[in-house]
Amino acid sequence: MSADARIPGEVADVLRHYVYALRDPRDGKVFYVGKGIGDRINAHVREAGADLASERAKIRTINEIEASGQPVDLLFLRTGIEDEHTAFIVEQAVIDAFHADHHPLTNLVRGHHSGQHGLATLPAVVARHQAKPCPPIPEPVIMLKIQNGWRADMNEREIYDATRGHWKIAGWVRDRAAYALGIAYGIVRGAYRVDSWFPSEMPWDEGKDRWGFIGDPAPELAHLLGTQVRDAFPNQVMYRRFLDGYPGSRDTGASDA
């Protein structure tokens, strides 16, 4: 980075807080989004030059770009932001927009309060703020915790794929279960009829007697979506069976995700 690339003090005063991006000139893709003030936009390039052994993806990308003989593209996305709090909000929204487009970034975190206010589908947002207790379910149902890998922007197909398997569920339970609910952070995310079961063919499931199911969305249970069943999942259990029906949930507050 040449000396004249630094931001003069009088320009920094006008820029105030800002949100910026680092772009790879080799493919024209943004690989990092951040917020800053003063000369912050240049700090990453200086850090890369001073720490060639760093394994972080952002620094590694900068080093690779500079090794190709090109400078990193430094882009301002929004300048003139009045305060740091607002800059955090803009930064988080931009990062989430890239994630919504399945565009990978090297940011280690998703942004300020992304889990509470960031990228999410409409049902997930409603569940964050108004997760009513799940009413009684008279049908034989199993609840499957899909928390590992859960994203608030998952579409219906992704929720079904996460719910359908694979699980360590006894044969007598599989024989009786008519419905399956996908649960993440205590909230019902998907409700399905169970048509049949199949043994997992994943190599990591070999010898573990894990099963997946084939089914369809259950419109008759659509009123359960977005309700909470936190009291049904004590400790670290991954699934619960209610083959004589589920008695209904207690009101335990709003969702965490």
Short mmCIF file of C-alpha atoms in Angstrom, two decimals, residues 127-134 143 145 147 183-189 226-235 237 240 246 248-257:
data_model
loop_
_atom_site.label_atom_id
_atom_site.label_comp_id
_atom_site.label_asym_id
_atom_site.label_seq_id
_atom_site.Cartn_x
_atom_site.Cartn_y
_atom_site.Cartn_z
CA ALA A 127 -41.19 -17.08 16.09
CA ARG A 128 -38.36 -14.95 17.53
CA HIS A 129 -40.80 -12.47 18.95
CA GLN A 130 -44.07 -14.34 19.41
CA ALA A 131 -43.63 -18.07 19.96
CA LYS A 132 -46.88 -19.22 21.51
CA PRO A 133 -47.06 -22.53 23.39
CA CYS A 134 -47.71 -25.54 21.17
CA MET A 143 -40.13 -34.36 17.71
CA LYS A 145 -34.10 -31.58 17.17
CA GLN A 147 -30.58 -27.41 15.97
CA ILE A 183 -37.52 -28.47 16.23
CA ALA A 184 -34.80 -25.82 16.45
CA TYR A 185 -34.22 -23.76 19.60
CA GLY A 186 -37.46 -25.08 21.02
CA ILE A 187 -39.57 -23.87 18.08
CA VAL A 188 -41.55 -26.05 15.66
CA ARG A 189 -40.01 -25.32 12.23
CA GLY A 226 -43.75 -21.27 15.01
CA THR A 227 -45.05 -22.52 18.35
CA GLN A 228 -42.67 -23.47 21.14
CA VAL A 229 -42.10 -26.86 22.77
CA ARG A 230 -39.06 -26.06 24.94
CA ASP A 231 -40.33 -28.05 27.89
CA ALA A 232 -40.29 -31.17 25.68
CA PHE A 233 -36.49 -31.10 25.33
CA PRO A 234 -34.68 -31.38 28.67
CA ASN A 235 -30.89 -31.55 28.70
CA VAL A 237 -31.94 -35.12 24.11
CA ARG A 240 -38.84 -37.10 21.88
CA TYR A 246 -48.49 -34.49 23.01
CA GLY A 248 -49.27 -29.22 24.93
CA SER A 249 -46.50 -26.84 25.98
CA ARG A 250 -46.14 -24.37 28.81
CA ASP A 251 -45.44 -20.71 28.04
CA THR A 252 -41.66 -20.32 28.54
CA GLY A 253 -40.93 -17.10 26.67
CA ALA A 254 -39.54 -16.04 23.29
CA SER A 255 -37.14 -17.89 21.03
CA ASP A 256 -33.37 -17.37 21.01
CA ALA A 257 -33.03 -17.83 17.24
#
